mmCIF file of C-alpha atoms in Angstrom:
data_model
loop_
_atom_site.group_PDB
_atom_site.id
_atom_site.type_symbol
_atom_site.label_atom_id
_atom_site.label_comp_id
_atom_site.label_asym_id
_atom_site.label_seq_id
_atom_site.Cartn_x
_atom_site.Cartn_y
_atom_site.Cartn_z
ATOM 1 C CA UNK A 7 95.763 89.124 108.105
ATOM 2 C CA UNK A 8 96.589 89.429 111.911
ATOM 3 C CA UNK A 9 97.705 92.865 113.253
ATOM 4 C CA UNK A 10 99.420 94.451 115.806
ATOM 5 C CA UNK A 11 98.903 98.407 116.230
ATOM 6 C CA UNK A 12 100.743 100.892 118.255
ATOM 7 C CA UNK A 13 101.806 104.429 118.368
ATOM 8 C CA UNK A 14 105.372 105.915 119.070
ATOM 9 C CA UNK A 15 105.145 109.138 120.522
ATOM 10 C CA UNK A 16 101.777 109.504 118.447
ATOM 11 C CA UNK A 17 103.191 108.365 115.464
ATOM 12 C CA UNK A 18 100.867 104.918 114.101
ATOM 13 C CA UNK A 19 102.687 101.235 113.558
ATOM 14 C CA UNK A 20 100.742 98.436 112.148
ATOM 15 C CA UNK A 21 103.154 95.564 112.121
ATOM 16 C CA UNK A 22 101.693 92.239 110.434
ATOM 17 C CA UNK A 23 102.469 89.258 112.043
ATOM 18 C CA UNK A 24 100.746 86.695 110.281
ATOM 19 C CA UNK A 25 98.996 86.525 106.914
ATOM 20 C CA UNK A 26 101.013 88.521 104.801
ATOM 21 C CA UNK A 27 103.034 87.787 101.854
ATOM 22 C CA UNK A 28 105.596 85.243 101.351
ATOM 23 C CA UNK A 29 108.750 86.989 99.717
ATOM 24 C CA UNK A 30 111.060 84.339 100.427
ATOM 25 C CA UNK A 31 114.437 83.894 102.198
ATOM 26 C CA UNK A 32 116.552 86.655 100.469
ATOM 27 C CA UNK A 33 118.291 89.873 101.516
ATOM 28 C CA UNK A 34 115.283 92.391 102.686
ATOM 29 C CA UNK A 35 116.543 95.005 99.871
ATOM 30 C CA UNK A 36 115.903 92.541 97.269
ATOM 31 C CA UNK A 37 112.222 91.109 99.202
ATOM 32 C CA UNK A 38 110.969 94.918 99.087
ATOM 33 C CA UNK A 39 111.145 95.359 95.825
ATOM 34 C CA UNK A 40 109.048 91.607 95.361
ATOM 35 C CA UNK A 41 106.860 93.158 97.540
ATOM 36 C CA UNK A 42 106.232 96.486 95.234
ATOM 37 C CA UNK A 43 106.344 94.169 92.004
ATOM 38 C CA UNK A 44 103.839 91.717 93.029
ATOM 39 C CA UNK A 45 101.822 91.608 96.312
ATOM 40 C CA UNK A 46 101.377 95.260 96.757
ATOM 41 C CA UNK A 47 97.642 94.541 96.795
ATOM 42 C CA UNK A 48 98.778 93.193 100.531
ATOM 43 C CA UNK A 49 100.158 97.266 101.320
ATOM 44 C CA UNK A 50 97.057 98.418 100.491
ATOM 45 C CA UNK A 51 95.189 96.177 102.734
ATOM 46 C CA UNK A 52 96.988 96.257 105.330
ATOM 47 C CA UNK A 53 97.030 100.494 105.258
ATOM 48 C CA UNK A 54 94.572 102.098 102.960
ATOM 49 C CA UNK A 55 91.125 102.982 103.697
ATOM 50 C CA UNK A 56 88.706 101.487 104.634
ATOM 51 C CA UNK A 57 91.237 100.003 106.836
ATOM 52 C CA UNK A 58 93.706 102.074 107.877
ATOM 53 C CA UNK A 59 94.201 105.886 107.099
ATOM 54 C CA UNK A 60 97.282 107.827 105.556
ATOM 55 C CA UNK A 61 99.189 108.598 108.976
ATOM 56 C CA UNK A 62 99.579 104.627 109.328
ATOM 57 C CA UNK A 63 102.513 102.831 108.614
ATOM 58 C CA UNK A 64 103.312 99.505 108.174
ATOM 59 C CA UNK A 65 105.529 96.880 109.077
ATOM 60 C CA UNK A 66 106.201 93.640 107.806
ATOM 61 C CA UNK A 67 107.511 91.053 110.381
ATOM 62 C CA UNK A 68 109.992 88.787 108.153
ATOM 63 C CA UNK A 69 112.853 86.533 108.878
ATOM 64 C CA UNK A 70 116.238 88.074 109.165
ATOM 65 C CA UNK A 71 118.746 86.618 106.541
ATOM 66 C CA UNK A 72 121.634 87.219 110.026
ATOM 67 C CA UNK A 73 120.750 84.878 112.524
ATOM 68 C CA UNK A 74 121.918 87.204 114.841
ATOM 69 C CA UNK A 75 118.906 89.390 114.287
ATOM 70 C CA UNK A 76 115.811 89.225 115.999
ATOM 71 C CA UNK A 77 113.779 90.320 113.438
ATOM 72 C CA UNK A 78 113.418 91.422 109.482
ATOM 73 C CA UNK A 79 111.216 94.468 109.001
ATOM 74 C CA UNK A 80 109.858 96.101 105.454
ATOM 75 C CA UNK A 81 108.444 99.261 106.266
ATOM 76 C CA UNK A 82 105.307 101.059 103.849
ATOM 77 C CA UNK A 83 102.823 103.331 103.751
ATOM 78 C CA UNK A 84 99.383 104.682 101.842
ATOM 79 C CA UNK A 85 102.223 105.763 98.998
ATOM 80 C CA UNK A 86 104.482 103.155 99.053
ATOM 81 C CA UNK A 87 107.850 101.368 100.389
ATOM 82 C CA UNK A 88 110.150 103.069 102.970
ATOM 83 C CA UNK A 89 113.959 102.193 103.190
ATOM 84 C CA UNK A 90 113.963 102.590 107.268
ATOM 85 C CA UNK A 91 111.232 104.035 109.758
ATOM 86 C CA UNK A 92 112.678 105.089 113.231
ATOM 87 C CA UNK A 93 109.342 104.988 114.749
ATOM 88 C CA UNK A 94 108.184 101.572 113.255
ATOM 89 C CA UNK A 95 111.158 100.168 114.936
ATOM 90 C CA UNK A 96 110.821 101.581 118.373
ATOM 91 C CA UNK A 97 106.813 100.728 117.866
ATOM 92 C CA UNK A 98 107.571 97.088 117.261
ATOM 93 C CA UNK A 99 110.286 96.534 119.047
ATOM 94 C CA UNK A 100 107.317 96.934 121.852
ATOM 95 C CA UNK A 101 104.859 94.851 119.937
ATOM 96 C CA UNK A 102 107.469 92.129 119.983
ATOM 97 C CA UNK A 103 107.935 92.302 123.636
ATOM 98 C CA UNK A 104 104.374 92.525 123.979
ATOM 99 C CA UNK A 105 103.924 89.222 122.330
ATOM 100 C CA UNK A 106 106.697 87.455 124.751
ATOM 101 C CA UNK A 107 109.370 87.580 121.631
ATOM 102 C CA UNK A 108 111.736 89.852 122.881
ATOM 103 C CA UNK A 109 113.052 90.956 125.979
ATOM 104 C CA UNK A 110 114.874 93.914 127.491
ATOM 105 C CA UNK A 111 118.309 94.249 126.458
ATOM 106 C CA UNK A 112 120.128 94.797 123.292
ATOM 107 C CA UNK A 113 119.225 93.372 119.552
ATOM 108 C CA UNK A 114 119.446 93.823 115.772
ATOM 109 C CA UNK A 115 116.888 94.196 113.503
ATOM 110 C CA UNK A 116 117.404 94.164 109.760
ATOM 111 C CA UNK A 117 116.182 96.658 107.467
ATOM 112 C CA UNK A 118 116.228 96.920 103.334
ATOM 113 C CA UNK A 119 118.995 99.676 104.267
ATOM 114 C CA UNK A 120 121.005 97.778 106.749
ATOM 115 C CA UNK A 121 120.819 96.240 110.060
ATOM 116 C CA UNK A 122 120.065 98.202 113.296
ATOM 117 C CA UNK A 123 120.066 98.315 116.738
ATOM 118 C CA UNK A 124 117.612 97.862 119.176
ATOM 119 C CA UNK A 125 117.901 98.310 122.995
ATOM 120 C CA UNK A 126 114.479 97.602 124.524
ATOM 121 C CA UNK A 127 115.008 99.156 127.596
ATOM 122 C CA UNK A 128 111.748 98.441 129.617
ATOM 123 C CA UNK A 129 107.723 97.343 128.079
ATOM 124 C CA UNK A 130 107.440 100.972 126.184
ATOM 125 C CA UNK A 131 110.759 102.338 125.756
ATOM 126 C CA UNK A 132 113.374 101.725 123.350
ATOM 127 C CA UNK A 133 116.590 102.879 121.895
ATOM 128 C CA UNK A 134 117.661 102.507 118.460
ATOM 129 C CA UNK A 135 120.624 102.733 116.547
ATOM 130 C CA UNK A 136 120.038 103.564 112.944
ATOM 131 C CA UNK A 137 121.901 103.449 109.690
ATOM 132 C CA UNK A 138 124.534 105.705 109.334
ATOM 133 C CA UNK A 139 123.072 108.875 107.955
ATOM 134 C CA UNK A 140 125.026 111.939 106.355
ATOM 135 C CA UNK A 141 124.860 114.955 104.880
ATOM 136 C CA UNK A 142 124.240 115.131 100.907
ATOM 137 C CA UNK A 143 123.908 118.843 100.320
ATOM 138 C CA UNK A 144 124.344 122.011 101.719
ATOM 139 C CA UNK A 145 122.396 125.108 101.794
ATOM 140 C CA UNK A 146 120.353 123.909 98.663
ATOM 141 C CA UNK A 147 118.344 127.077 96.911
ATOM 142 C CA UNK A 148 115.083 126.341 95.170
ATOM 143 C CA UNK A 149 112.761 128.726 94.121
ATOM 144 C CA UNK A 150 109.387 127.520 95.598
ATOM 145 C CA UNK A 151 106.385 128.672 93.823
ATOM 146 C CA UNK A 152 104.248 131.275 96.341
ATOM 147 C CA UNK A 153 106.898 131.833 98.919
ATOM 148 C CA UNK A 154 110.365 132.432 96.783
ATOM 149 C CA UNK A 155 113.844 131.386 97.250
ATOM 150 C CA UNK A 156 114.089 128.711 99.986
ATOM 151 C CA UNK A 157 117.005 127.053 101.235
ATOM 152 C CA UNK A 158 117.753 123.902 103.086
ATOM 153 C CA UNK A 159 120.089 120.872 102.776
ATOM 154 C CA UNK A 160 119.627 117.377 101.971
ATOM 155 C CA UNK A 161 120.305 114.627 104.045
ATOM 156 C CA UNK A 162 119.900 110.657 104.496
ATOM 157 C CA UNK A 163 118.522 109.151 107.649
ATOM 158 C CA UNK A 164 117.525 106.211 106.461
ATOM 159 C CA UNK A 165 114.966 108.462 104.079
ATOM 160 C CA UNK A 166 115.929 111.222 101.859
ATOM 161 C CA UNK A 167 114.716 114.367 103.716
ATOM 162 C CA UNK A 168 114.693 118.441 102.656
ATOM 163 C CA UNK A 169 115.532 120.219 105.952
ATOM 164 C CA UNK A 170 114.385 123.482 105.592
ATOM 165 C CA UNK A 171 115.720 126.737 106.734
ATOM 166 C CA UNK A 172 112.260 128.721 106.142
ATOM 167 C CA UNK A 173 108.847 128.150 107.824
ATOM 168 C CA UNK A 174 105.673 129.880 106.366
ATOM 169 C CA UNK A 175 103.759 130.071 110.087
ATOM 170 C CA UNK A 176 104.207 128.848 113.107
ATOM 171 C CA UNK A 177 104.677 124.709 113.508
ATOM 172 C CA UNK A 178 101.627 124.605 115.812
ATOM 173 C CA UNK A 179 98.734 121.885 115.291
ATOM 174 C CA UNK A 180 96.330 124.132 113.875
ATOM 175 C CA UNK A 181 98.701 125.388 111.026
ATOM 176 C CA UNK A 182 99.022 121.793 109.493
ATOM 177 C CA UNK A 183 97.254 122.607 106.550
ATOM 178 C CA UNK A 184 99.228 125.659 105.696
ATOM 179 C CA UNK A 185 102.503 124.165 106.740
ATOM 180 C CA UNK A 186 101.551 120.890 104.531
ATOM 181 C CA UNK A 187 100.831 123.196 101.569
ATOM 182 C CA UNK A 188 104.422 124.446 101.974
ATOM 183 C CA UNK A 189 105.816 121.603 102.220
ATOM 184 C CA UNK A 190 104.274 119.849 99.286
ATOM 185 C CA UNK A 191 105.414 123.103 97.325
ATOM 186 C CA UNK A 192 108.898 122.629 98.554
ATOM 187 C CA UNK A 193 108.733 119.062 97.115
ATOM 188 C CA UNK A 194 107.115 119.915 93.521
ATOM 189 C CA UNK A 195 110.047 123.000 93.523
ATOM 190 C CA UNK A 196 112.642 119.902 94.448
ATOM 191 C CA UNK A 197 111.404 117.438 91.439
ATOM 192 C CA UNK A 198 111.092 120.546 89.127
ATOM 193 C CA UNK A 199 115.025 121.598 89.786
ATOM 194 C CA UNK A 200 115.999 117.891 89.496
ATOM 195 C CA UNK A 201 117.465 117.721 93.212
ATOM 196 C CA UNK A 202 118.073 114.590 94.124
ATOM 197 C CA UNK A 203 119.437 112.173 97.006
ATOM 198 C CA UNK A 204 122.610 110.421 96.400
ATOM 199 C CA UNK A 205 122.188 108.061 92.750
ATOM 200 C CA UNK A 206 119.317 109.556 92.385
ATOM 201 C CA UNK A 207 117.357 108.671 95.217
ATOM 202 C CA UNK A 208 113.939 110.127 95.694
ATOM 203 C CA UNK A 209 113.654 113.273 98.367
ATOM 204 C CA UNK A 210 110.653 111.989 99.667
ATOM 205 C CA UNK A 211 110.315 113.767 102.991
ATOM 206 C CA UNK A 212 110.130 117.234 103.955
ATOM 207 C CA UNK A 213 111.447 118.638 107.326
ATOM 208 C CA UNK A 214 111.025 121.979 108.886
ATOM 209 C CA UNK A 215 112.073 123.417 111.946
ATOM 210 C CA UNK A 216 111.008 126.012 114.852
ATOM 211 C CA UNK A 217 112.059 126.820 118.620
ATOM 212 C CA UNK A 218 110.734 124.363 120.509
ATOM 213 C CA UNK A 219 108.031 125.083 122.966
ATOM 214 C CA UNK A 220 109.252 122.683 125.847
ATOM 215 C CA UNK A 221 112.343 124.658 127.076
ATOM 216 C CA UNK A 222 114.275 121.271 127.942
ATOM 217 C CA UNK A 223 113.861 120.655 124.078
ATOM 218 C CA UNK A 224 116.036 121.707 121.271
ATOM 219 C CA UNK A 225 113.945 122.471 118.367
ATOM 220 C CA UNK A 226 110.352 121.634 117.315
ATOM 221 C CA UNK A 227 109.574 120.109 113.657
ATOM 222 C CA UNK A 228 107.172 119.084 111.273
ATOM 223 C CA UNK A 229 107.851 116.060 108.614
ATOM 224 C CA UNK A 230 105.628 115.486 105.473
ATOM 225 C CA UNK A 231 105.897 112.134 104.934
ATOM 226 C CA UNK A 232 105.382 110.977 101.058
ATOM 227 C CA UNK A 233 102.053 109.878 100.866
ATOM 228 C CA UNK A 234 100.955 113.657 102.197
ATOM 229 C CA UNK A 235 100.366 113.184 106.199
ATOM 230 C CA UNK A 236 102.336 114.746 108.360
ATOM 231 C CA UNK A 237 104.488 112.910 111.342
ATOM 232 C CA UNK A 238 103.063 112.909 114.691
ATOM 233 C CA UNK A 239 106.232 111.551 115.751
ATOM 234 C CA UNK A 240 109.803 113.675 115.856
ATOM 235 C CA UNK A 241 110.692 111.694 113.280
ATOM 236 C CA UNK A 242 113.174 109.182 113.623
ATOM 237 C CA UNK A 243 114.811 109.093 110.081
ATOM 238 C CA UNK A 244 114.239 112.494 110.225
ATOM 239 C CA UNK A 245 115.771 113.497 113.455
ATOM 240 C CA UNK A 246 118.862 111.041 112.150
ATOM 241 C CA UNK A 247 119.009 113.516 109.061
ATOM 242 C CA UNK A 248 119.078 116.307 111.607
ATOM 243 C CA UNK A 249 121.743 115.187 113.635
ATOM 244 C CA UNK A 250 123.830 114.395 110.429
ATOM 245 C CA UNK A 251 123.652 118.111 109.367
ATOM 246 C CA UNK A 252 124.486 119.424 113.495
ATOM 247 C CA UNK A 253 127.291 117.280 113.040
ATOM 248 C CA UNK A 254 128.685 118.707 109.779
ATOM 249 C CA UNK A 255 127.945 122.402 111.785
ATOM 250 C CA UNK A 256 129.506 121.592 114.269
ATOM 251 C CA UNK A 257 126.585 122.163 116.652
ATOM 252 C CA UNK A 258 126.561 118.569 118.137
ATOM 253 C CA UNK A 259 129.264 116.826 119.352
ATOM 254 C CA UNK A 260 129.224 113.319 119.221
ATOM 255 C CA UNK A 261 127.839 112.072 122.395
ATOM 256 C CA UNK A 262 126.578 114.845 123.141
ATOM 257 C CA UNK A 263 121.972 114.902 123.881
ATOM 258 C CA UNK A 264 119.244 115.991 120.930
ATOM 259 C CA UNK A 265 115.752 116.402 122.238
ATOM 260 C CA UNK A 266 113.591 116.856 119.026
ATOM 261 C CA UNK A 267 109.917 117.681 119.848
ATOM 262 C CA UNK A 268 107.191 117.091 117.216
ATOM 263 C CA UNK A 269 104.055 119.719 116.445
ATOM 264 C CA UNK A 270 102.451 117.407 118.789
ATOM 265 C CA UNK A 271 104.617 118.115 121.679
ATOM 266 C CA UNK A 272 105.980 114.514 121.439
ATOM 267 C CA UNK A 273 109.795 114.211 121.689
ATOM 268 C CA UNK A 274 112.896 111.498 120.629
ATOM 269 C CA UNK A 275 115.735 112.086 122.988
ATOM 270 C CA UNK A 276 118.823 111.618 120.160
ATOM 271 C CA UNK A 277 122.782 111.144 120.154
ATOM 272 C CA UNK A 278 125.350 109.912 117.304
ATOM 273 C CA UNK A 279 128.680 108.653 117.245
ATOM 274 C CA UNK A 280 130.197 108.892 114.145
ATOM 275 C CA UNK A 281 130.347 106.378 111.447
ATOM 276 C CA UNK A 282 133.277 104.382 109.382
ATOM 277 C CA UNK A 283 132.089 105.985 106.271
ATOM 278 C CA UNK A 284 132.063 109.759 107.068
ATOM 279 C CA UNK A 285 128.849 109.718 108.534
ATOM 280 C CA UNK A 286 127.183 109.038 111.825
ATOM 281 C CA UNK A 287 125.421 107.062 113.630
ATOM 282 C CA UNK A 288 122.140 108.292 115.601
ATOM 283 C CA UNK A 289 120.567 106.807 118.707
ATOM 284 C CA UNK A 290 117.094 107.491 118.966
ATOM 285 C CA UNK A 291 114.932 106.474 122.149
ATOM 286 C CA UNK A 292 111.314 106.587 122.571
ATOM 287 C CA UNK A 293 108.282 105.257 123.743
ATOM 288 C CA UNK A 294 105.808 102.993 121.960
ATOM 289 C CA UNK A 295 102.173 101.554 123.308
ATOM 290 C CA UNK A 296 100.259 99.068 121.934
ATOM 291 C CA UNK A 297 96.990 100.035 121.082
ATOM 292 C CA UNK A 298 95.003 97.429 119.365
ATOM 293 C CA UNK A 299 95.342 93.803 118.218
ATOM 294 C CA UNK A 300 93.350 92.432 115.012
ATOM 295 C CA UNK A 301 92.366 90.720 112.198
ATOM 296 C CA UNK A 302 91.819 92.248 108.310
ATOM 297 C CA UNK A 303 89.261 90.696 106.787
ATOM 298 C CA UNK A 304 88.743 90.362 103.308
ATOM 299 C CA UNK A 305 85.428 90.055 101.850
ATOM 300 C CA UNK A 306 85.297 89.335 97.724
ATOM 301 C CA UNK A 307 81.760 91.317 98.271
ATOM 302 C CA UNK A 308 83.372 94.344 99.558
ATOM 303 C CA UNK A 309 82.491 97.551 97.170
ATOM 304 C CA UNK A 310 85.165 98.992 99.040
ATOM 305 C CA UNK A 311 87.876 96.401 98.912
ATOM 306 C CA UNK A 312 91.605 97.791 98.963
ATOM 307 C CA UNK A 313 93.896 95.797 98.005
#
């Protein structure tokens, strides 16, 4: 399997390019779920140990249905199969360009959510416009085992996100564990009260918030993604999700500049415009960097084979 790896804004990409599964010509929504049903041995390979690690995410280069898009992506991680990933689109729109397949200027990529759009503005910057993302629920009260009532709302970005209104410390690098511990207490309190994303859907990301410490900045987060690592990135869906709940608040106006910094000190630079369907739609720009290019190799011998 042949492998392109990059960060965005410290956040890790591993986008396949050759060797992975063949899932046919259909729409990506209905290829991601032949993925799941029968070559998820190929996830694991591509991101579990001994291989990867759980901060990585994957990317599976496929060929759009539209042949106006550029490219098909299927996004995963160590856990499983993510609907849209911000910073796996910025990270290959610059492994694409890297590889002499696509230049600067503006593109589509699909997604199993929906198309979006690309602007690859120069060899490690680009802009994206993501699916339009709303608010679900507002000021949502759980009661979260260790650290009582907490509130927050919940909101689509692509991913189902929690954006809560309470931090336990400060979002600094060296409380990850204790902030983690929070947040995968917020998510046991969410299953446990049967809150859910719109039909159902799976609140599979956690989101809290601080000051930033950058004064040109807006606000500071940390994201638990759902296989337990936290984002080094802002968070692309997440910072989508954001936007969608300053817009209900009226704290944003649309075209109006969102500089979310991550606990890393990393930051997306965000806007929206709003949406046909009540929504709206967020631009996020950042910067990607390829970082390695390689091959997976799978021995039969391996004690430690994933996959």
């Amino acid at each position: 399997m042949r492998v392109i790896d990059s960060h965005t804004e410290g956040e890790p990409t591993r986008l396949i390019v050759e060797g992975g599964p063949d899932l046919g010509n259909g729409p990506l929504s209905e290829r991601v779920k032949l993925f799941a049903a029968k070559f998820d041995n190929f996830r694991c390979f591509a991101v579990d140990e001994p291989r990867g690690y759980d901060a990585v995410v994957g990317a599976l280069l496929c060929k759009p249905v539209d042949p106006t898009c550029a490219a098909g992506l299927i996004f995963f991680n160590n856990a499983g199969y993510l609907g849209m990933c911000g910073h796996g689109t910025i990270g290959a729109a610059v492994t694409l360009a890297h590889m002499g397949k696509l230049a600067p200027g503006h593109h589509k990529f699909e997604t199993p959510v929906g198309v979006v759009g690309v602007e690859l503005l120069d060899a490690n910057t680009a802009k994206i416009e993501n699916v339009e993302s709303f608010l679900h629920l507002k000021n949502v009260e759980i009661n979260v085992e260790g650290h009582g009532k907490v509130s927050g709302d919940v909101a689509w970005g692509g991913n189902w996100f929690f954006l809560c209104k309470k931090r336990p410390c400060e979002l600094v690098t060296s409380n990850i564990a204790p902030l983690t511990a929070f947040s995968q207490a917020i998510k046991t309190a969410l299953i446990k009260a049967d809150i859910t994303g719109k039909d159902g859907g799976e609140i599979d990301h956690i989101e809290l918030f601080s000051p930033p410490v950058v004064s040109t900045a807006n606000s500071r987060n940390f994201v638990l993604c759902p296989g337990g690592a936290y984002d080094r990135s802002p968070c692309g869906t997440g910072t989508s999700a954001k936007l969608a709940c300053l817009a209900v608040s009226g704290e944003l106006k649309p075209g109006g500049t969102w500089i979310q910094e991550s606990i890393t000190g990393s930051r997306f630079v965000a806007s929206y415009r709003l949406g046909q369907n009540g929504g709206i739609i967020p631009s996020i720009t950042g910067r990607a960097f390829v970082t390695a290019e390689a091959k997976l190799v799978r021995d039969l011998n391996d004690f430690l084979l994933a996959g």
